[in-house]
Amino acid sequence: MGLGKQAKRILITVAGAILLVVGVLLLVLPGPGLLLVLAGLLLLASEFPALEKYVDPVRDRAMKAAEESVSSPLRIAGSVLAGLALLAAGIVWGTVKSLPFSGWSTGSSLILSSVILFALLGWSYRRVKARRKTGTKASGQPH
């Protein structure tokens, strides 16, 4: 194995592990936890084939959760409000110096979380809309 291949493997392993850990943390914190767990698993499975058996179950649950997040106008409104709250919190944490962990490092991570939430919400909505048009569910099976 050449030095370039080793460096690539280490980089993929570290990135996959970070995505996986952050995804697991976001399962209990606000954020797209399952999708990040899936992304981490996909990266790690590319280097460690033994992990491939976990990809499909996580993919199925992540896609189902994405569809459920836009299954009703109330859920969409709740997700949008959560994203706006994250955005506002990021601005507040970036500008108000008396708050714990204040500063733009915390504020920008909250703002980035809101951007990711809005992007995933848009992606989920387009995905569900396309699936409804073709008449399939998250698992790919007909109604």
Coordinates of C-alpha atoms in Angstrom, one line a residue:
M1 CA 0.0 0.0 0.0
G2 CA 1.5 3.3 -1.1
L3 CA 1.8 6.3 1.1
G4 CA -1.0 8.1 -0.8
K5 CA -3.4 5.2 -0.4
Q6 CA -2.6 5.1 3.4
A7 CA -3.2 8.8 3.7
K8 CA -6.5 8.5 1.8
R9 CA -7.6 5.6 4.0
I10 CA -6.7 7.5 7.2
L11 CA -8.6 10.6 5.9
I12 CA -11.7 8.6 5.0
T13 CA -11.6 6.7 8.3
V14 CA -11.2 9.9 10.4
A15 CA -14.0 11.7 8.4
G16 CA -16.3 8.7 8.6
A17 CA -15.7 8.4 12.4
I18 CA -16.3 12.1 12.9
L19 CA -19.6 12.0 10.9
L20 CA -20.6 8.9 12.8
V21 CA -19.9 10.3 16.2
V22 CA -21.6 13.7 15.4
G23 CA -24.5 11.8 14.0
V24 CA -24.9 9.7 17.1
L25 CA -24.8 12.9 19.2
L26 CA -27.4 14.5 17.0
L27 CA -29.7 11.6 17.6
V28 CA -30.4 13.2 21.0
L29 CA -29.6 16.9 20.1
P30 CA -31.4 18.9 17.4
G31 CA -30.1 18.0 14.0
P32 CA -30.0 15.4 11.2
G33 CA -28.5 12.6 13.3
L34 CA -29.5 9.6 11.2
L35 CA -28.4 11.2 8.0
L36 CA -25.0 11.9 9.4
V37 CA -24.8 8.4 10.9
L38 CA -25.6 7.1 7.4
A39 CA -22.9 9.3 5.8
G40 CA -20.3 8.2 8.3
L41 CA -21.2 4.5 7.8
L42 CA -21.0 4.9 4.0
L43 CA -17.5 6.4 4.3
L44 CA -16.3 3.8 6.8
A45 CA -17.9 0.9 4.8
S46 CA -15.9 2.0 1.7
E47 CA -12.7 1.2 3.7
F48 CA -14.1 -1.5 6.0
P49 CA -16.5 -3.9 4.1
A50 CA -17.6 -5.6 7.3
L51 CA -19.6 -2.4 8.1
E52 CA -21.7 -2.7 4.9
K53 CA -24.3 -4.9 6.7
Y54 CA -25.2 -1.8 8.8
V55 CA -25.7 0.6 5.9
D56 CA -29.1 -0.6 4.5
P57 CA -30.9 -0.7 7.9
V58 CA -29.6 2.8 8.7
R59 CA -30.4 4.0 5.2
D60 CA -34.0 2.7 5.5
R61 CA -34.5 4.4 8.9
A62 CA -32.9 7.7 7.7
M63 CA -35.1 7.8 4.6
K64 CA -38.2 7.0 6.7
A65 CA -37.3 9.8 9.2
A66 CA -36.7 12.2 6.3
E67 CA -40.2 11.4 4.9
E68 CA -41.9 11.7 8.3
S69 CA -40.3 15.1 8.8
V70 CA -42.4 16.5 5.9
S71 CA -45.4 14.2 6.2
S72 CA -47.7 17.0 7.4
P73 CA -47.9 20.8 7.3
L74 CA -47.6 20.8 11.1
R75 CA -44.3 18.8 11.0
I76 CA -42.9 21.1 8.2
A77 CA -43.9 24.2 10.3
G78 CA -42.2 22.7 13.4
S79 CA -39.0 21.9 11.4
V80 CA -39.0 25.4 9.9
L81 CA -39.5 26.9 13.4
A82 CA -36.7 24.8 14.8
G83 CA -34.4 26.0 12.0
L84 CA -35.3 29.6 12.6
A85 CA -34.7 29.1 16.3
L86 CA -31.2 27.6 15.6
L87 CA -30.4 30.5 13.3
A88 CA -31.5 33.1 15.9
A89 CA -29.6 31.3 18.6
G90 CA -26.5 31.3 16.5
I91 CA -26.8 35.0 15.9
V92 CA -27.4 35.6 19.6
W93 CA -24.5 33.4 20.7
G94 CA -22.2 35.1 18.2
T95 CA -23.0 38.6 19.4
V96 CA -23.9 38.4 23.1
K97 CA -20.6 38.1 25.0
S98 CA -22.2 37.3 28.4
L99 CA -23.6 33.9 27.4
P100 CA -21.8 30.7 28.3
F101 CA -19.6 29.6 25.4
S102 CA -20.4 32.8 23.6
G103 CA -18.6 33.8 20.4
W104 CA -18.7 33.0 16.7
S105 CA -17.4 29.5 17.0
T106 CA -20.6 28.5 18.9
G107 CA -22.8 30.9 16.9
S108 CA -21.5 29.7 13.5
S109 CA -22.0 26.0 14.4
L110 CA -25.6 26.8 15.4
I111 CA -26.1 28.8 12.1
L112 CA -24.6 25.9 10.1
S113 CA -26.9 23.5 11.9
S114 CA -29.9 25.6 10.7
V115 CA -28.6 25.7 7.2
I116 CA -28.2 21.9 7.2
L117 CA -31.7 21.5 8.6
F118 CA -33.2 23.7 5.9
A119 CA -31.3 21.9 3.2
L120 CA -32.3 18.5 4.5
L121 CA -35.9 19.7 4.9
G122 CA -36.0 20.9 1.3
W123 CA -34.4 17.6 0.1
S124 CA -36.9 15.6 2.1
Y125 CA -39.8 17.6 0.7
R126 CA -38.7 17.2 -2.9
R127 CA -38.0 13.4 -2.3
V128 CA -41.5 12.8 -0.8
K129 CA -43.1 14.9 -3.5
A130 CA -41.4 12.8 -6.2
R131 CA -42.3 9.5 -4.4
R132 CA -45.9 10.5 -4.2
K133 CA -45.9 11.3 -7.9
T134 CA -44.5 7.8 -8.7
G135 CA -46.6 6.1 -6.0
T136 CA -43.8 4.5 -3.9
K137 CA -43.0 4.6 -0.2
A138 CA -39.6 5.1 1.5
S139 CA -38.8 1.4 1.2
G140 CA -39.3 1.6 -2.6
Q141 CA -42.4 -0.6 -2.5
P142 CA -45.7 0.5 -3.9
H143 CA -48.5 1.7 -1.6

